[in-house]
Amino acid sequence: MYRDRIALSYMLVTALLLLLLFVFIYFLVSARVYKYIDHQLDAVALKHLNEVAPDKEILSFYNKAEWEEREHQVADVNPVFITLYDSTGEVADKSPNLKQEHLKLRQMQELPLYYNTVFNQQAIRQVQVPVKYNGQTAGYLAAAMSTEGYLMVLRSLLQILIISYPLTLLILFFLARYLAGKSIQPIRDIILQMSSIRQDTLNLRIIEPETNDELQQLSSSINALLNRIEQGFLREKQFTADAAHQLKTPLAVLKGSLEVLLRKPRGNEEYQQKIVESVEEIDRMWLTVEQLLMLARVDGKQHQVNLAEVSLIEMIDNVIQRFSRKIQQRGMRIRFEPETDFVTTTDPFLMDIVLENLISNAIKYSFESGEIEIKIIQQPEGPLLSIADEGIGIAEPDLERIFDPFYRSEPFGHPAVKGDGLGLSIVRRACRLLSIQPVIQSKQGAGTKVLLQFSVKP
Ligand code: ATP
Ligand code: MG
């Protein structure tokens, strides 16, 4: 679960930090405690250094009587033990509370020395300082006090820290898990809402939170994706319906003709005429099916673009050649007089489809004996091809829709011109594969101009 992973990684970091903090606390407190004890020992040592007197060359304390008296009157909770040594390290004198024992001298050195040791089976902290007399080291003084009480406090601090460590981590883990769970709840909501969106409920959308953060971005991009999917789905549906309709019309005509023939016997001539009409309808259907197949073929992933160096002039001449009979029949003229050749890198198969459809449209939508002008202009970015006719033109509002499959502008205005409205949608898809943006400029009644800008590097 994502929330457990968040909580766990948070925990690992916290565990490390907490450990560092606890270790730091423990050492800080224990350092403070020892500093406090050392401070006390210093004061005691200083006080007794002032009470040391050399008595016939032997070091001794001159207030011993006072000590003994005090010992009988007050019970010292944390007594201080004192031992005095001569310059050879032999015990010279000591506090009466030591009875038969004495503190041990660890080292004979000039600097004060602090250390923990054991005396009479109890932990003590001891300081030893040199005793100076007339600028000479006359002996050493050791002062010590029991640290049992302090150690107990430190031990219980350690215990508390050790117990509270896993406990704190456990509490933090559940807290982090709860908070992580709470913060990913909106994502769970989104998942829940998305799981209810199916093909038949593609119109549903996710509720976008007004939080102005990544969650809102996520929801709005999911909704945008759903919009695109829904639109694509509707387009696909529309396309299938249009394709079926386009095939149904000639089929209906065909069926009608044949049924009329079946109703009663006819003359030979009538049969012949109906059959010719039927074949024409079948040809139309054939053409439509071929266009549909072509459309599927140039649809993105289906077609592998095969680039080759081609001569644009040669390709255009070829297409014009194919339409020569039609051009002649309509008494039209195509003006194409390029001065230099234009070689460009493109997919010859796709380019041929594009040129054929554009020139076919220019011929189809021209008036009788109209003129078509094809020009290639060398631009800095590559050759620019323009195919201009003086035909019926396209109404302004239709311009943006003529690339849609099956869309024909004002088909009833020119009923004699047949077509499926698939040509330009094939052109658009082929151009997309070739990275060309076809531009159509047109004025109703005046003519149409199609521009294709080739780039040097496709
Ligand atoms: P198809 O090409 O499938 O046989 P079509 O020519 O009707 O049929 P498209 O080539 O896609 O379909 O063209 C779509 C519409 O754009 C046409 O129906 C026509 O109204 C308009 N159109 C295209 N080219 C021209 C043009 N050169 N002059 C006037 N109108 C045009
Ligand atoms: Mg066409």
Tab-separated table of C-alpha atoms and ligand atoms in Angstrom:
chain	number	residue	atom	x	y	z
A	1	MET	CA	0.000	0.000	0.000
A	2	TYR	CA	1.217	3.421	-0.938
A	3	ARG	CA	0.303	4.912	2.414
A	4	ASP	CA	2.359	2.289	4.284
A	5	ARG	CA	5.327	3.045	2.073
A	6	ILE	CA	5.037	6.770	2.820
A	7	ALA	CA	4.696	6.067	6.559
A	8	LEU	CA	7.636	3.659	6.520
A	9	SER	CA	10.046	5.959	4.727
A	10	TYR	CA	9.004	8.781	7.031
A	11	MET	CA	9.601	6.450	9.969
A	12	LEU	CA	13.104	5.454	8.914
A	13	VAL	CA	14.186	9.078	8.760
A	14	THR	CA	12.496	9.866	12.057
A	15	ALA	CA	14.025	6.813	13.749
A	16	LEU	CA	17.504	7.951	12.804
A	17	LEU	CA	16.911	11.548	13.891
A	18	LEU	CA	15.315	10.458	17.158
A	19	LEU	CA	18.212	8.129	17.907
A	20	LEU	CA	20.672	10.964	17.353
A	21	LEU	CA	18.581	13.251	19.538
A	22	PHE	CA	18.331	10.708	22.395
A	23	VAL	CA	22.054	9.933	22.320
A	24	PHE	CA	22.751	13.658	22.340
A	25	ILE	CA	20.397	14.231	25.295
A	26	TYR	CA	21.952	11.399	27.302
A	27	PHE	CA	25.520	12.551	26.789
A	28	LEU	CA	24.649	16.175	27.407
A	29	VAL	CA	22.942	15.370	30.722
A	30	SER	CA	25.744	13.072	31.893
A	31	ALA	CA	28.364	15.681	30.945
A	32	ARG	CA	26.425	18.271	32.949
A	33	VAL	CA	26.225	15.948	35.942
A	34	TYR	CA	29.971	15.264	35.965
A	35	LYS	CA	30.694	18.935	35.497
A	36	TYR	CA	28.567	19.669	38.550
A	37	ILE	CA	30.329	16.980	40.643
A	38	ASP	CA	33.771	18.185	39.523
A	39	HIS	CA	32.816	21.700	40.482
A	40	GLN	CA	31.910	20.526	43.984
A	41	LEU	CA	35.105	18.466	44.285
A	42	ASP	CA	37.156	21.504	43.204
A	43	ALA	CA	35.609	23.613	45.941
A	44	VAL	CA	36.255	20.919	48.576
A	45	ALA	CA	39.855	20.360	47.415
A	46	LEU	CA	40.569	24.078	47.478
A	47	LYS	CA	39.106	24.426	50.959
A	48	HIS	CA	41.273	21.589	52.324
A	49	LEU	CA	44.416	22.730	50.536
A	50	ASN	CA	44.144	25.852	52.648
A	51	GLU	CA	43.974	23.719	55.780
A	52	VAL	CA	47.100	21.752	55.065
A	53	ALA	CA	50.006	22.596	57.308
A	54	PRO	CA	53.462	21.037	57.382
A	55	ASP	CA	53.926	19.853	60.908
A	56	LYS	CA	57.576	19.126	61.491
A	57	GLU	CA	58.064	18.466	57.790
A	58	ILE	CA	55.062	16.141	57.807
A	59	LEU	CA	51.916	17.233	56.041
A	60	SER	CA	48.720	17.203	58.074
A	61	PHE	CA	45.370	18.997	58.421
A	62	TYR	CA	45.189	21.403	61.284
A	63	ASN	CA	41.393	21.287	61.747
A	64	LYS	CA	41.140	17.534	62.369
A	65	ALA	CA	39.475	18.100	65.734
A	66	GLU	CA	36.711	20.088	64.088
A	67	TRP	CA	36.119	17.247	61.619
A	68	GLU	CA	35.837	14.580	64.288
A	69	GLU	CA	33.419	16.661	66.241
A	70	ARG	CA	31.233	17.322	63.172
A	71	GLU	CA	31.144	13.646	62.363
A	72	HIS	CA	29.543	12.905	65.710
A	73	GLN	CA	26.913	15.550	65.256
A	74	VAL	CA	25.724	15.438	61.636
A	75	ALA	CA	25.099	12.501	59.399
A	76	ASP	CA	26.443	13.585	56.051
A	77	VAL	CA	24.286	12.258	53.227
A	78	ASN	CA	26.987	12.511	50.617
A	79	PRO	CA	30.234	12.679	52.587
A	80	VAL	CA	33.450	13.939	51.038
A	81	PHE	CA	36.552	11.772	51.569
A	82	ILE	CA	39.928	13.435	51.752
A	83	THR	CA	43.394	11.885	51.742
A	84	LEU	CA	46.692	13.697	51.913
A	85	TYR	CA	49.928	12.183	50.573
A	86	ASP	CA	53.491	13.279	50.922
A	87	SER	CA	55.743	13.905	47.948
A	88	THR	CA	56.585	10.191	47.655
A	89	GLY	CA	52.919	9.216	47.475
A	90	GLU	CA	52.729	7.805	51.033
A	91	VAL	CA	49.545	8.616	52.992
A	92	ALA	CA	50.244	11.559	55.309
A	93	ASP	CA	46.825	12.342	56.652
A	94	LYS	CA	43.131	11.718	55.915
A	95	SER	CA	39.604	12.701	56.829
A	96	PRO	CA	38.260	10.804	59.854
A	97	ASN	CA	35.268	9.422	57.871
A	98	LEU	CA	37.741	7.154	56.023
A	99	LYS	CA	38.399	5.197	59.232
A	100	GLN	CA	40.988	2.490	58.399
A	101	GLU	CA	40.852	3.085	54.641
A	102	HIS	CA	42.323	5.768	52.464
A	103	LEU	CA	41.874	6.954	48.911
A	104	LYS	CA	44.307	5.645	46.351
A	105	LEU	CA	46.617	7.979	44.492
A	106	ARG	CA	46.549	7.164	40.825
A	107	GLN	CA	49.488	9.088	39.476
A	108	MET	CA	51.896	11.635	40.790
A	109	GLN	CA	51.364	14.544	38.470
A	110	GLU	CA	51.200	18.304	38.642
A	111	LEU	CA	47.918	18.841	36.857
A	112	PRO	CA	44.585	18.201	38.580
A	113	LEU	CA	43.238	14.757	37.615
A	114	TYR	CA	39.507	13.770	37.649
A	115	TYR	CA	38.358	10.205	37.355
A	116	ASN	CA	35.681	7.699	38.311
A	117	THR	CA	36.738	4.831	40.499
A	118	VAL	CA	35.413	2.490	43.171
A	119	PHE	CA	35.844	2.841	46.925
A	120	ASN	CA	34.404	0.395	49.426
A	121	GLN	CA	32.300	-1.119	46.655
A	122	GLN	CA	30.659	2.132	45.763
A	123	ALA	CA	31.205	4.324	42.744
A	124	ILE	CA	33.037	7.544	43.527
A	125	ARG	CA	34.470	10.425	41.603
A	126	GLN	CA	37.873	11.557	42.674
A	127	VAL	CA	40.044	14.591	42.079
A	128	GLN	CA	43.701	14.811	42.958
A	129	VAL	CA	45.734	18.010	43.089
A	130	PRO	CA	49.353	18.737	44.047
A	131	VAL	CA	50.038	20.452	47.365
A	132	LYS	CA	52.461	23.339	46.840
A	133	TYR	CA	54.648	24.609	49.575
A	134	ASN	CA	57.193	27.357	49.039
A	135	GLY	CA	56.941	26.741	45.309
A	136	GLN	CA	57.696	23.033	45.756
A	137	THR	CA	55.379	20.060	45.421
A	138	ALA	CA	55.147	18.952	48.990
A	139	GLY	CA	52.555	16.265	48.425
A	140	TYR	CA	49.153	15.498	46.920
A	141	LEU	CA	45.581	15.865	48.029
A	142	ALA	CA	42.768	13.613	46.844
A	143	ALA	CA	39.104	14.456	47.363
A	144	ALA	CA	36.308	12.086	46.421
A	145	MET	CA	32.593	11.771	46.763
A	146	SER	CA	30.102	9.039	46.012
A	147	THR	CA	28.399	9.224	42.617
A	148	GLU	CA	25.862	6.442	43.315
A	149	GLY	CA	22.949	8.905	43.456
A	150	TYR	CA	23.897	10.627	40.232
A	151	LEU	CA	24.513	7.330	38.463
A	152	MET	CA	21.069	6.172	39.475
A	153	VAL	CA	19.538	9.290	37.918
A	154	LEU	CA	21.556	8.771	34.735
A	155	ARG	CA	20.585	5.105	34.603
A	156	SER	CA	16.913	5.909	34.922
A	157	LEU	CA	17.244	8.592	32.250
A	158	LEU	CA	18.766	5.955	29.966
A	159	GLN	CA	15.947	3.562	30.787
A	160	ILE	CA	13.318	6.180	30.021
A	161	LEU	CA	14.997	7.003	26.724
A	162	ILE	CA	15.312	3.340	25.725
A	163	ILE	CA	11.692	2.604	26.508
A	164	SER	CA	10.312	5.758	24.939
A	165	TYR	CA	12.300	5.279	21.722
A	166	PRO	CA	10.316	2.392	20.201
A	167	LEU	CA	7.129	3.709	21.765
A	168	THR	CA	7.532	7.118	20.131
A	169	LEU	CA	8.372	5.466	16.820
A	170	LEU	CA	5.311	3.244	17.014
A	171	ILE	CA	3.035	6.172	17.735
A	172	LEU	CA	4.669	8.188	14.957
A	173	PHE	CA	4.249	5.293	12.510
A	174	PHE	CA	0.515	5.040	13.085
A	175	LEU	CA	0.170	8.800	12.988
A	176	ALA	CA	2.087	9.006	9.707
A	177	ARG	CA	0.054	6.136	8.285
A	178	TYR	CA	-3.160	7.842	9.245
A	179	LEU	CA	-2.062	11.180	7.795
A	180	ALA	CA	-0.731	9.560	4.606
A	181	GLY	CA	-4.010	7.707	4.246
A	182	LYS	CA	-5.897	10.941	4.688
A	183	SER	CA	-3.780	12.770	2.147
A	184	ILE	CA	-4.187	10.107	-0.544
A	185	GLN	CA	-7.916	9.851	0.034
A	186	PRO	CA	-8.646	12.267	-2.841
A	187	ILE	CA	-6.677	9.953	-5.151
A	188	ARG	CA	-8.780	7.033	-3.972
A	189	ASP	CA	-11.869	9.084	-4.765
A	190	ILE	CA	-10.555	9.687	-8.269
A	191	ILE	CA	-9.848	5.957	-8.733
A	192	LEU	CA	-13.367	5.157	-7.573
A	193	GLN	CA	-14.899	7.677	-9.933
A	194	MET	CA	-12.771	6.447	-12.835
A	195	SER	CA	-13.743	2.837	-12.301
A	196	SER	CA	-17.362	3.766	-12.970
A	197	ILE	CA	-16.528	5.202	-16.404
A	198	ARG	CA	-17.112	2.675	-19.159
A	199	GLN	CA	-17.680	2.799	-22.884
A	200	ASP	CA	-21.370	3.511	-22.410
A	201	THR	CA	-20.765	6.144	-19.732
A	202	LEU	CA	-17.978	8.012	-21.493
A	203	ASN	CA	-19.854	11.268	-20.891
A	204	LEU	CA	-19.158	11.059	-17.129
A	205	ARG	CA	-16.410	13.281	-15.733
A	206	ILE	CA	-14.386	13.370	-12.548
A	207	ILE	CA	-15.261	16.054	-10.012
A	208	GLU	CA	-12.367	18.513	-10.027
A	209	PRO	CA	-11.401	19.722	-6.544
A	210	GLU	CA	-11.004	23.498	-6.248
A	211	THR	CA	-7.642	23.058	-4.553
A	212	ASN	CA	-5.408	24.598	-7.185
A	213	ASP	CA	-2.765	21.875	-6.741
A	214	GLU	CA	-1.512	18.663	-8.359
A	215	LEU	CA	-4.766	16.904	-7.520
A	216	GLN	CA	-6.742	19.438	-9.474
A	217	GLN	CA	-4.243	19.146	-12.320
A	218	LEU	CA	-4.557	15.370	-12.252
A	219	SER	CA	-8.349	15.494	-12.339
A	220	SER	CA	-8.455	18.088	-15.060
A	221	SER	CA	-5.960	16.222	-17.219
A	222	ILE	CA	-7.947	13.009	-16.736
A	223	ASN	CA	-11.060	14.917	-17.787
A	224	ALA	CA	-9.264	16.354	-20.798
A	225	LEU	CA	-8.179	12.830	-21.735
A	226	LEU	CA	-11.764	11.612	-21.332
A	227	ASN	CA	-12.914	14.461	-23.582
A	228	ARG	CA	-10.480	13.408	-26.272
A	229	ILE	CA	-11.430	9.751	-25.939
A	230	GLU	CA	-15.125	10.557	-26.063
A	231	GLN	CA	-14.697	12.789	-29.091
A	232	GLY	CA	-12.597	10.179	-30.862
A	233	PHE	CA	-15.196	7.588	-30.019
A	234	LEU	CA	-18.033	9.761	-31.337
A	235	ARG	CA	-16.033	10.553	-34.484
A	236	GLU	CA	-15.449	6.880	-35.058
A	237	LYS	CA	-19.154	6.193	-34.593
A	238	GLN	CA	-20.088	9.009	-36.948
A	239	PHE	CA	-17.549	7.730	-39.452
A	240	THR	CA	-19.021	4.227	-39.448
A	241	ALA	CA	-22.528	5.633	-39.833
A	242	ASP	CA	-21.439	7.877	-42.710
A	243	ALA	CA	-19.560	5.055	-44.429
A	244	ALA	CA	-22.589	2.782	-44.167
A	245	HIS	CA	-24.813	5.524	-45.514
A	246	GLN	CA	-22.416	6.225	-48.379
A	247	LEU	CA	-22.518	2.556	-49.401
A	248	LYS	CA	-26.228	2.231	-48.834
A	249	THR	CA	-27.200	4.880	-51.383
A	250	PRO	CA	-25.765	3.116	-54.466
A	251	LEU	CA	-26.970	-0.209	-53.059
A	252	ALA	CA	-30.514	1.173	-52.843
A	253	VAL	CA	-30.334	2.446	-56.418
A	254	LEU	CA	-29.022	-0.932	-57.538
A	255	LYS	CA	-31.746	-2.807	-55.710
A	256	GLY	CA	-34.417	-0.476	-57.118
A	257	SER	CA	-33.261	-0.974	-60.703
A	258	LEU	CA	-33.153	-4.747	-60.388
A	259	GLU	CA	-36.567	-4.920	-58.730
A	260	VAL	CA	-38.120	-2.862	-61.524
A	261	LEU	CA	-36.695	-5.366	-64.016
A	262	LEU	CA	-38.094	-8.288	-62.055
A	263	ARG	CA	-41.633	-6.962	-61.891
A	264	LYS	CA	-42.483	-7.854	-65.526
A	265	PRO	CA	-40.638	-8.945	-68.646
A	266	ARG	CA	-38.900	-6.074	-70.512
A	267	GLY	CA	-37.423	-5.508	-73.887
A	268	ASN	CA	-33.784	-6.381	-74.525
A	269	GLU	CA	-32.781	-2.747	-74.801
A	270	GLU	CA	-34.254	-1.869	-71.419
A	271	TYR	CA	-32.394	-4.757	-69.792
A	272	GLN	CA	-29.168	-3.579	-71.326
A	273	GLN	CA	-29.685	-0.009	-70.150
A	274	LYS	CA	-30.500	-1.057	-66.562
A	275	ILE	CA	-27.442	-3.290	-66.440
A	276	VAL	CA	-25.220	-0.436	-67.583
A	277	GLU	CA	-26.734	1.769	-64.870
A	278	SER	CA	-26.165	-0.949	-62.296
A	279	VAL	CA	-22.534	-1.380	-63.260
A	280	GLU	CA	-22.107	2.371	-62.864
A	281	GLU	CA	-23.512	2.180	-59.347
A	282	ILE	CA	-21.218	-0.745	-58.560
A	283	ASP	CA	-18.284	1.296	-59.854
A	284	ARG	CA	-19.242	4.108	-57.503
A	285	MET	CA	-19.410	1.721	-54.611
A	286	TRP	CA	-16.084	0.266	-55.617
A	287	LEU	CA	-14.573	3.730	-55.622
A	288	THR	CA	-15.999	4.481	-52.189
A	289	VAL	CA	-14.644	1.231	-50.767
A	290	GLU	CA	-11.246	2.005	-52.270
A	291	GLN	CA	-11.291	5.478	-50.713
A	292	LEU	CA	-12.231	3.986	-47.342
A	293	LEU	CA	-9.403	1.478	-47.571
A	294	MET	CA	-7.038	4.273	-48.529
A	295	LEU	CA	-8.188	6.332	-45.573
A	296	ALA	CA	-7.553	3.401	-43.243
A	297	ARG	CA	-4.182	2.876	-44.850
A	298	VAL	CA	-2.908	6.417	-44.400
A	299	ASP	CA	-4.279	6.534	-40.879
A	300	GLY	CA	-1.197	7.076	-38.791
A	301	LYS	CA	0.348	3.868	-37.582
A	302	GLN	CA	-0.897	1.773	-40.492
A	303	HIS	CA	1.403	3.286	-43.061
A	304	GLN	CA	5.162	3.167	-42.903
A	305	VAL	CA	6.565	6.335	-44.452
A	306	ASN	CA	9.148	5.480	-47.140
A	307	LEU	CA	11.111	8.574	-48.041
A	308	ALA	CA	12.760	8.995	-51.438
A	309	GLU	CA	14.125	11.798	-53.591
A	310	VAL	CA	11.523	12.647	-56.188
A	311	SER	CA	11.072	15.207	-58.881
A	312	LEU	CA	7.928	17.191	-58.092
A	313	ILE	CA	7.454	18.144	-61.741
A	314	GLU	CA	7.535	14.542	-62.853
A	315	MET	CA	4.957	13.554	-60.243
A	316	ILE	CA	2.594	16.388	-61.161
A	317	ASP	CA	2.934	15.640	-64.899
A	318	ASN	CA	2.015	12.040	-64.196
A	319	VAL	CA	-1.164	13.009	-62.383
A	320	ILE	CA	-2.165	15.493	-65.088
A	321	GLN	CA	-1.625	12.731	-67.638
A	322	ARG	CA	-4.069	10.499	-65.769
A	323	PHE	CA	-6.753	13.179	-65.915
A	324	SER	CA	-6.090	14.237	-69.531
A	325	ARG	CA	-9.244	12.639	-70.908
A	326	LYS	CA	-11.456	14.354	-68.375
A	327	ILE	CA	-9.704	17.691	-68.943
A	328	GLN	CA	-10.271	17.377	-72.637
A	329	GLN	CA	-13.920	16.393	-72.220
A	330	ARG	CA	-14.603	19.515	-70.164
A	331	GLY	CA	-12.614	21.729	-72.513
A	332	MET	CA	-10.312	22.792	-69.685
A	333	ARG	CA	-6.718	23.884	-69.660
A	334	ILE	CA	-4.021	23.227	-67.052
A	335	ARG	CA	-1.198	25.722	-66.923
A	336	PHE	CA	1.970	24.166	-65.525
A	337	GLU	CA	5.166	25.662	-66.901
A	338	PRO	CA	7.900	25.291	-64.297
A	339	GLU	CA	11.257	26.827	-65.134
A	340	THR	CA	13.493	24.619	-63.023
A	341	ASP	CA	13.047	21.177	-61.566
A	342	PHE	CA	12.275	20.772	-57.881
A	343	VAL	CA	13.635	17.728	-56.183
A	344	THR	CA	12.287	17.019	-52.751
A	345	THR	CA	12.454	14.183	-50.239
A	346	THR	CA	9.040	12.691	-49.642
A	347	ASP	CA	7.025	9.475	-49.689
A	348	PRO	CA	6.126	9.028	-53.398
A	349	PHE	CA	3.100	6.854	-52.651
A	350	LEU	CA	1.531	9.344	-50.232
A	351	MET	CA	2.518	12.333	-52.363
A	352	ASP	CA	0.805	10.815	-55.389
A	353	ILE	CA	-2.421	10.375	-53.415
A	354	VAL	CA	-2.274	13.988	-52.248
A	355	LEU	CA	-1.632	15.390	-55.730
A	356	GLU	CA	-4.273	13.213	-57.341
A	357	ASN	CA	-6.972	14.264	-54.903
A	358	LEU	CA	-6.123	17.968	-55.086
A	359	ILE	CA	-5.953	18.042	-58.898
A	360	SER	CA	-9.097	15.927	-59.111
A	361	ASN	CA	-10.939	18.451	-56.939
A	362	ALA	CA	-9.609	21.367	-58.996
A	363	ILE	CA	-10.969	19.732	-62.147
A	364	LYS	CA	-14.238	18.562	-60.563
A	365	TYR	CA	-15.160	21.897	-59.066
A	366	SER	CA	-14.147	24.022	-62.091
A	367	PHE	CA	-16.602	25.362	-64.646
A	368	GLU	CA	-16.578	24.094	-68.245
A	369	SER	CA	-13.493	25.374	-70.112
A	370	GLY	CA	-12.060	26.724	-66.880
A	371	GLU	CA	-8.367	27.092	-66.270
A	372	ILE	CA	-6.169	25.552	-63.577
A	373	GLU	CA	-2.770	26.962	-62.688
A	374	ILE	CA	-0.134	24.863	-60.944
A	375	LYS	CA	2.986	26.662	-59.714
A	376	ILE	CA	6.060	25.768	-57.701
A	377	ILE	CA	7.839	28.639	-55.985
A	378	GLN	CA	11.206	28.178	-54.312
A	379	GLN	CA	10.954	29.468	-50.744
A	380	PRO	CA	13.797	29.609	-48.205
A	381	GLU	CA	12.220	26.720	-46.258
A	382	GLY	CA	11.623	24.619	-49.390
A	383	PRO	CA	9.423	24.485	-52.504
A	384	LEU	CA	5.865	25.833	-52.212
A	385	LEU	CA	3.310	24.112	-54.433
A	386	SER	CA	0.134	25.951	-55.358
A	387	ILE	CA	-2.845	24.507	-57.253
A	388	ALA	CA	-5.347	27.215	-58.191
A	389	ASP	CA	-8.664	26.840	-60.022
A	390	GLU	CA	-11.342	29.335	-61.101
A	391	GLY	CA	-14.198	27.087	-60.043
A	392	ILE	CA	-17.159	27.315	-57.738
A	393	GLY	CA	-15.078	28.001	-54.615
A	394	ILE	CA	-15.954	27.144	-51.037
A	395	ALA	CA	-18.137	29.157	-48.683
A	396	GLU	CA	-16.209	30.643	-45.768
A	397	PRO	CA	-17.975	28.667	-42.994
A	398	ASP	CA	-17.326	25.367	-44.798
A	399	LEU	CA	-13.580	25.928	-45.085
A	400	GLU	CA	-12.800	24.434	-41.698
A	401	ARG	CA	-14.966	21.371	-42.228
A	402	ILE	CA	-13.981	20.235	-45.715
A	403	PHE	CA	-11.189	18.071	-44.284
A	404	ASP	CA	-13.694	16.031	-42.246
A	405	PRO	CA	-14.518	12.616	-43.667
A	406	PHE	CA	-17.704	12.599	-45.766
A	407	TYR	CA	-18.097	16.344	-45.508
A	408	ARG	CA	-19.088	17.995	-48.797
A	409	SER	CA	-19.816	21.664	-49.029
A	410	GLU	CA	-23.171	22.494	-50.567
A	411	PRO	CA	-23.583	19.168	-52.385
A	412	PHE	CA	-26.994	20.270	-53.653
A	413	GLY	CA	-25.528	23.365	-55.255
A	414	HIS	CA	-23.632	21.146	-57.658
A	415	PRO	CA	-25.496	17.847	-57.783
A	416	ALA	CA	-23.755	16.758	-60.969
A	417	VAL	CA	-20.386	16.654	-59.215
A	418	LYS	CA	-20.180	13.298	-57.525
A	419	GLY	CA	-17.976	12.465	-54.603
A	420	ASP	CA	-17.829	10.883	-51.169
A	421	GLY	CA	-16.227	13.801	-49.315
A	422	LEU	CA	-13.308	11.516	-48.455
A	423	GLY	CA	-10.630	12.968	-50.746
A	424	LEU	CA	-9.505	15.860	-48.536
A	425	SER	CA	-9.583	13.784	-45.334
A	426	ILE	CA	-7.219	11.341	-47.056
A	427	VAL	CA	-5.095	14.341	-48.125
A	428	ARG	CA	-4.983	15.638	-44.582
A	429	ARG	CA	-3.898	12.335	-43.084
A	430	ALA	CA	-1.275	11.749	-45.767
A	431	CYS	CA	0.032	15.295	-45.248
A	432	ARG	CA	0.234	14.693	-41.515
A	433	LEU	CA	2.455	11.693	-42.171
A	434	LEU	CA	4.618	13.893	-44.396
A	435	SER	CA	4.628	16.793	-41.894
A	436	ILE	CA	3.018	19.126	-44.385
A	437	GLN	CA	0.270	21.573	-43.434
A	438	PRO	CA	-2.105	21.966	-46.387
A	439	VAL	CA	-3.605	25.472	-46.642
A	440	ILE	CA	-6.790	26.163	-48.608
A	441	GLN	CA	-7.732	29.673	-49.687
A	442	SER	CA	-11.056	30.015	-51.412
A	443	LYS	CA	-13.737	32.467	-52.382
A	444	GLN	CA	-17.188	31.299	-53.334
A	445	GLY	CA	-17.755	31.766	-57.063
A	446	ALA	CA	-14.203	32.915	-57.693
A	447	GLY	CA	-12.046	29.844	-57.221
A	448	THR	CA	-9.870	27.884	-54.853
A	449	LYS	CA	-6.152	27.761	-54.176
A	450	VAL	CA	-4.422	24.950	-52.291
A	451	LEU	CA	-0.907	25.539	-50.921
A	452	LEU	CA	1.547	22.845	-49.857
A	453	GLN	CA	4.771	23.993	-48.239
A	454	PHE	CA	7.494	21.351	-48.560
A	455	SER	CA	10.360	21.572	-46.180
A	456	VAL	CA	13.965	20.933	-47.127
A	457	LYS	CA	14.244	18.389	-44.349
A	458	PRO	CA	10.972	16.465	-43.987
B	1	ATP	P1	-14.102	12.593	-53.073
B	1	ATP	O1	-12.847	13.394	-53.177
B	1	ATP	O2	-14.139	11.709	-51.905
B	1	ATP	O3	-14.479	11.926	-54.320
B	1	ATP	P2	-15.175	15.182	-52.691
B	1	ATP	O4	-14.305	15.745	-53.686
B	1	ATP	O5	-16.543	15.726	-52.564
B	1	ATP	O6	-15.259	13.615	-52.761
B	1	ATP	P3	-13.230	16.125	-50.870
B	1	ATP	O7	-12.193	16.025	-51.895
B	1	ATP	O8	-12.907	15.692	-49.493
B	1	ATP	O9	-14.538	15.394	-51.262
B	1	ATP	O10	-13.681	17.622	-50.757
B	1	ATP	C1	-14.602	18.026	-49.751
B	1	ATP	C2	-15.442	19.172	-50.204
B	1	ATP	O11	-14.644	20.316	-50.327
B	1	ATP	C3	-15.996	18.976	-51.589
B	1	ATP	O12	-17.230	18.327	-51.506
B	1	ATP	C4	-16.157	20.392	-52.079
B	1	ATP	O13	-17.382	20.927	-51.640
B	1	ATP	C5	-15.063	21.115	-51.397
B	1	ATP	N1	-13.920	21.322	-52.329
B	1	ATP	C6	-12.761	20.644	-52.321
B	1	ATP	N2	-11.907	21.106	-53.263
B	1	ATP	C7	-12.575	22.100	-53.910
B	1	ATP	C8	-12.258	22.990	-54.977
B	1	ATP	N3	-11.087	22.915	-55.607
B	1	ATP	N4	-13.183	23.918	-55.354
B	1	ATP	C9	-14.366	23.982	-54.708
B	1	ATP	N5	-14.723	23.189	-53.680
B	1	ATP	C10	-13.847	22.254	-53.300
B	2	MG	MG	-12.236	15.158	-53.848
